[in-house]
XYZ file of N, CA and C in Angstrom:
390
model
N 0.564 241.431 119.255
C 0.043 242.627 118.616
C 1.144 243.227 117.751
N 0.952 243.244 116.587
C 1.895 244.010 115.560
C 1.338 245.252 115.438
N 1.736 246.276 116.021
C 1.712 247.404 115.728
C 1.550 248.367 113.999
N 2.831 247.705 113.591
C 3.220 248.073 111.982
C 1.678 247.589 111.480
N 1.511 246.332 111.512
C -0.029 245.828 111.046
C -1.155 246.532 111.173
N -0.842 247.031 112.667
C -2.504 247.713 112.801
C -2.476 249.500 112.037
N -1.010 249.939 112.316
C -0.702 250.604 111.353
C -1.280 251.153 110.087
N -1.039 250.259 109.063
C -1.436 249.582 108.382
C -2.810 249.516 107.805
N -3.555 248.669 108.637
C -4.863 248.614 108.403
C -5.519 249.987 109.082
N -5.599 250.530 109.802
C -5.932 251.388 110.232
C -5.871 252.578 108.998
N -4.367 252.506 108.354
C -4.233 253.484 107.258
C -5.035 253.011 106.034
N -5.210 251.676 105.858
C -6.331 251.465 104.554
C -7.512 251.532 104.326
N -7.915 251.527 105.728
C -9.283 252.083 105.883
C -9.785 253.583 106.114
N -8.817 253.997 106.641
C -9.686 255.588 107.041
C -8.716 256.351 106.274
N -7.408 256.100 105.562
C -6.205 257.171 105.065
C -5.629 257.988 106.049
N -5.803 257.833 107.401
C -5.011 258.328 108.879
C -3.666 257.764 109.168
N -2.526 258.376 109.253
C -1.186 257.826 109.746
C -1.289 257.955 111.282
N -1.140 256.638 111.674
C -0.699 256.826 113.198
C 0.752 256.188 113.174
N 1.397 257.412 114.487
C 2.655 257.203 114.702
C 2.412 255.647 115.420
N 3.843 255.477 115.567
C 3.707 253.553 116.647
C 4.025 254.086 118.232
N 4.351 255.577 118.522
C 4.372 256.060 119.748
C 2.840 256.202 119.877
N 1.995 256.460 119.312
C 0.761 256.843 119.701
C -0.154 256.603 120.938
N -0.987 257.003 121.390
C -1.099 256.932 122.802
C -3.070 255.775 122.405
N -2.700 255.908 120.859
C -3.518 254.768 120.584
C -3.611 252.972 120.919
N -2.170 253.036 120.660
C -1.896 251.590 121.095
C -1.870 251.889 122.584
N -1.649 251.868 123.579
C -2.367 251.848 125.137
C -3.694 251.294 125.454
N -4.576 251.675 124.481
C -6.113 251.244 124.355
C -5.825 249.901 124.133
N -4.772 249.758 123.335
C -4.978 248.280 122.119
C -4.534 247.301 123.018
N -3.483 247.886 123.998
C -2.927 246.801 124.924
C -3.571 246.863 126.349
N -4.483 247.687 126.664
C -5.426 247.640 127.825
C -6.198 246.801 127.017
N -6.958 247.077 126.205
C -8.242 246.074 125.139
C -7.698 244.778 125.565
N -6.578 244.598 124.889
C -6.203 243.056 124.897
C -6.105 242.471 126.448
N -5.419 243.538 127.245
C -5.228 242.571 128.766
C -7.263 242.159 128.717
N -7.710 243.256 128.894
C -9.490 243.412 129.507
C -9.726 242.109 128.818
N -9.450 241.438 127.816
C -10.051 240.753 126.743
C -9.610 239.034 127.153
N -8.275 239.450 127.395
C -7.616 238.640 128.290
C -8.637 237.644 129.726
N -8.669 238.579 130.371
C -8.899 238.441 131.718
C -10.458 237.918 131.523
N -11.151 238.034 130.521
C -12.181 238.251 130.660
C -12.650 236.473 129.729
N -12.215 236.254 129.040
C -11.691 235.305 128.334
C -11.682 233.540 129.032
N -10.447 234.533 130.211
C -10.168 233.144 131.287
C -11.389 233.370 132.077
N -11.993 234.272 132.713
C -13.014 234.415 133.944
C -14.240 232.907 132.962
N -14.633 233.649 131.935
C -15.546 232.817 131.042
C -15.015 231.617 130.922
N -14.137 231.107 130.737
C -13.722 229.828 130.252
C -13.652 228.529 131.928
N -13.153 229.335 132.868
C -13.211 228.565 133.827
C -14.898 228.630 134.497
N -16.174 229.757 134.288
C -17.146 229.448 134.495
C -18.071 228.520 133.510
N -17.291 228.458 132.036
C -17.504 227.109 131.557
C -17.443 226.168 131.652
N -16.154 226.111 132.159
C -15.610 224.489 132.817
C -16.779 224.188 133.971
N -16.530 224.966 134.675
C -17.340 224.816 135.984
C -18.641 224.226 135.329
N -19.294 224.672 134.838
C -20.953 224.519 134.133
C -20.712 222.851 132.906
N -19.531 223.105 132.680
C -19.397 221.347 131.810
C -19.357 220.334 132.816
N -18.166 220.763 134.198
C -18.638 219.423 135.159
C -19.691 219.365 135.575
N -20.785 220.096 136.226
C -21.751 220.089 136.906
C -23.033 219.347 135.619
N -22.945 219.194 134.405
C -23.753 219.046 133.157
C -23.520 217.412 133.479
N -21.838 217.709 133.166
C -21.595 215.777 133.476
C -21.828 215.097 134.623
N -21.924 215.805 135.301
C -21.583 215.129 136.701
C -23.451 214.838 136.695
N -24.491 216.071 136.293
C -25.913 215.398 136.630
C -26.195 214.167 135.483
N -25.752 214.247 134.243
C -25.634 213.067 133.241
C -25.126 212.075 133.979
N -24.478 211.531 134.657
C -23.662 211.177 135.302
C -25.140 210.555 136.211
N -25.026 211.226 136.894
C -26.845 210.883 137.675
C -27.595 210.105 137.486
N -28.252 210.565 136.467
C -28.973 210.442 135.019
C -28.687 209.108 134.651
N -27.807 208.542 134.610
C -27.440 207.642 133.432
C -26.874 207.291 132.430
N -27.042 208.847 132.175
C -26.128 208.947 130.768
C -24.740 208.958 130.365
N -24.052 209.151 131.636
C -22.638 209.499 131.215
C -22.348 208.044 131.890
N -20.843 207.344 131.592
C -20.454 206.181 132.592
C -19.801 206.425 133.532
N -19.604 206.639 134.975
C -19.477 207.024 136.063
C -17.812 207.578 135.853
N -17.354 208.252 136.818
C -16.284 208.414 136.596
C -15.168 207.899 137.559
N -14.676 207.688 136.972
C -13.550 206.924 137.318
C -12.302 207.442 138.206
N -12.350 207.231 139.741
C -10.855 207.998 140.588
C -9.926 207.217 140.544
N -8.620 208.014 140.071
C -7.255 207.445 139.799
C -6.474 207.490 139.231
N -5.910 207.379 138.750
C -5.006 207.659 137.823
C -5.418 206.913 136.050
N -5.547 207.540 135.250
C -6.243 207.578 133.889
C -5.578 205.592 133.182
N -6.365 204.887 133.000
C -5.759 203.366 132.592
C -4.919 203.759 131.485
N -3.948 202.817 131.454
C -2.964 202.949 130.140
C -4.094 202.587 129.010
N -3.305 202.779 127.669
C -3.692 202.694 126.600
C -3.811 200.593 126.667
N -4.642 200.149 126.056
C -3.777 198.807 125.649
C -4.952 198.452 124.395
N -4.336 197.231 123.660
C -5.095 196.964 122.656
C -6.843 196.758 122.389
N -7.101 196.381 124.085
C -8.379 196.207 123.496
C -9.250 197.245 124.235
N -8.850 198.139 124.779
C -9.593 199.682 125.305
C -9.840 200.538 123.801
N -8.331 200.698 122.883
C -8.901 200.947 121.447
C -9.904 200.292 120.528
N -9.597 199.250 120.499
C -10.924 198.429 120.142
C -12.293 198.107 120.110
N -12.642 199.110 121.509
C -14.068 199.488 121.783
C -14.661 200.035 121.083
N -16.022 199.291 120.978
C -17.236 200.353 119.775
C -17.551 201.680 119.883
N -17.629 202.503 119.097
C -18.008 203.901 119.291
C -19.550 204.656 120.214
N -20.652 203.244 119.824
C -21.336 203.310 120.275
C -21.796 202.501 121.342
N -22.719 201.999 122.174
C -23.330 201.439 122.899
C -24.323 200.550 121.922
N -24.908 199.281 122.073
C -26.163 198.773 121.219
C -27.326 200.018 121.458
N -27.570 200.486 122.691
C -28.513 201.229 123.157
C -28.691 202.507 122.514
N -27.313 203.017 121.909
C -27.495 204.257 121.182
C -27.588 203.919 119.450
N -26.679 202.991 119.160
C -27.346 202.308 117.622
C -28.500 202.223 117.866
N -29.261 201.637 118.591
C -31.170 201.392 118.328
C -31.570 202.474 118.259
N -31.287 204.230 118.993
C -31.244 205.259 118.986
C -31.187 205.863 117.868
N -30.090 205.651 117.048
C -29.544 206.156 116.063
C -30.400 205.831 114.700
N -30.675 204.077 114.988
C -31.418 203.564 113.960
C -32.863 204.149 114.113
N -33.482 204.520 114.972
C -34.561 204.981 115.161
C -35.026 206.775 114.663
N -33.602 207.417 115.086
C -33.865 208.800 114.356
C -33.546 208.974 112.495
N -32.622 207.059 112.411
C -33.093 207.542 110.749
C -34.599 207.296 110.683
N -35.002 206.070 110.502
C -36.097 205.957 110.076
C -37.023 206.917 110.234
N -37.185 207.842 111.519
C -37.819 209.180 111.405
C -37.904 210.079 110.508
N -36.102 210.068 110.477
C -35.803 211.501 109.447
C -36.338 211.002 108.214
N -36.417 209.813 107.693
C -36.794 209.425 106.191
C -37.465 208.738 105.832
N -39.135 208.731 106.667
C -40.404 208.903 106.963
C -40.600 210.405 106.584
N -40.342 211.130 107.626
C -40.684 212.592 107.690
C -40.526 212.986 106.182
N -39.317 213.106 105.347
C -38.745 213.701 104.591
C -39.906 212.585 103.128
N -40.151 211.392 103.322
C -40.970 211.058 102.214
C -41.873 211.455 102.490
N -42.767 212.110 103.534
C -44.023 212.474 103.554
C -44.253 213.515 103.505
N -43.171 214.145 103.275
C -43.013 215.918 102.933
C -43.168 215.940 101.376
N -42.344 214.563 100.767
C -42.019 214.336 99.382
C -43.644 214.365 98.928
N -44.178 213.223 99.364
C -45.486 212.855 99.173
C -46.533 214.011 99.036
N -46.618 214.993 99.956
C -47.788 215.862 100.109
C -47.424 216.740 99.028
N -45.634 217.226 99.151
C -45.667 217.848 97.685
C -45.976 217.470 96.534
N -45.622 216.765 96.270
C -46.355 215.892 94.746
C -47.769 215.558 94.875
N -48.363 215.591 95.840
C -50.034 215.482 96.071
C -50.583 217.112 95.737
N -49.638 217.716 96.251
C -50.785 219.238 96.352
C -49.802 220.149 94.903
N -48.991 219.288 94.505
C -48.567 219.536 92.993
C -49.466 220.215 91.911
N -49.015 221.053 91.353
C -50.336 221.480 90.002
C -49.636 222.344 88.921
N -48.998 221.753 88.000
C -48.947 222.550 86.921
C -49.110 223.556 86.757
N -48.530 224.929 86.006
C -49.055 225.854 85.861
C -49.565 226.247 84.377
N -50.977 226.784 84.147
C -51.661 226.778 83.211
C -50.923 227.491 82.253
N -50.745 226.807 80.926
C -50.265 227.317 79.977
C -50.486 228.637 79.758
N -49.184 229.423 79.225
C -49.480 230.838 78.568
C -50.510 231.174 78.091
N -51.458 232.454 77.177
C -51.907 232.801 75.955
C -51.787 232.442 75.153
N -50.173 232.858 75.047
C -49.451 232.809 74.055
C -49.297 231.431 73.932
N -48.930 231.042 74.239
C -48.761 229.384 73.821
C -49.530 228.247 73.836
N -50.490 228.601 73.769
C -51.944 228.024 73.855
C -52.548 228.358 72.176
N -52.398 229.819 72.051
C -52.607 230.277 70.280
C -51.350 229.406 69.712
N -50.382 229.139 70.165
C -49.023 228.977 68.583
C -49.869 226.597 68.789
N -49.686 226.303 70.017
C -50.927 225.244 69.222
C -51.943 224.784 68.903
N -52.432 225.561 68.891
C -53.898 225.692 68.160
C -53.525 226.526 66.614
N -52.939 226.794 66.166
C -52.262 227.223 64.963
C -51.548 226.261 64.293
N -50.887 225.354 65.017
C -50.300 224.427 64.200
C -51.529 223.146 63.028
């Protein structure tokens, strides 16, 4: 917390000088602990709620089981592994062809229910004048 900063901004917005004794900053550094504390409480009931997500994926099928022990070294052909599964490419290949189905038949109906808009007055008289 820079003080001088909030200073600062505080003065460009409202034209108020606060001293840096002010009994304003107290708020700013209670704010921040509260903000603090509150921060970690949330973040570890996140965690909590990400294992329990994986762990039923995990269940499920979806995740690949997990593994007790100590984490395998790196070696050449653990990098080498595909990003995907065949099972999620067929996946993948399947939500294009959706998306661009969908998106030509959106194309399609627009250009079906398409209609010109009827010429001006005015420009209906200048050719018929010519």
């Amino acid at each position: 917390m820079d003080q001088h900063k909030l200073r600062s901004h505080v003065f460009d917005k409202t034209g108020i000088k606060i001293d840096v004794d002010d009994p304003i900053f107290a708020l700013v550094a209670l704010n921040e602990a509260v903000l603090a504390e509150t921060v970690t409480r949330q973040l570890a009931q996140l965690d909590a709620a990400t294992q329990a997500l994986a762990a039923q994926a995990r269940a499920a099928g979806g995740l690949p089981p997990l593994i007790d022990g100590p984490a395998p070294a790196a070696t050449p052909t653990s990098t080498s592994t595909a990003w995907f599964t065949p099972r999620e490419w067929r996946l993948l290949g399947a939500a294009a062809i959706v998306a661009i189905s969908c998106s030509l038949l959106v194309l399609c109906g627009a250009a079906m229910l398409y209609q010109p808009s009827p010429a001006s007055p005015a420009t209906q008289v200048k050719n018929t004048s010519s």
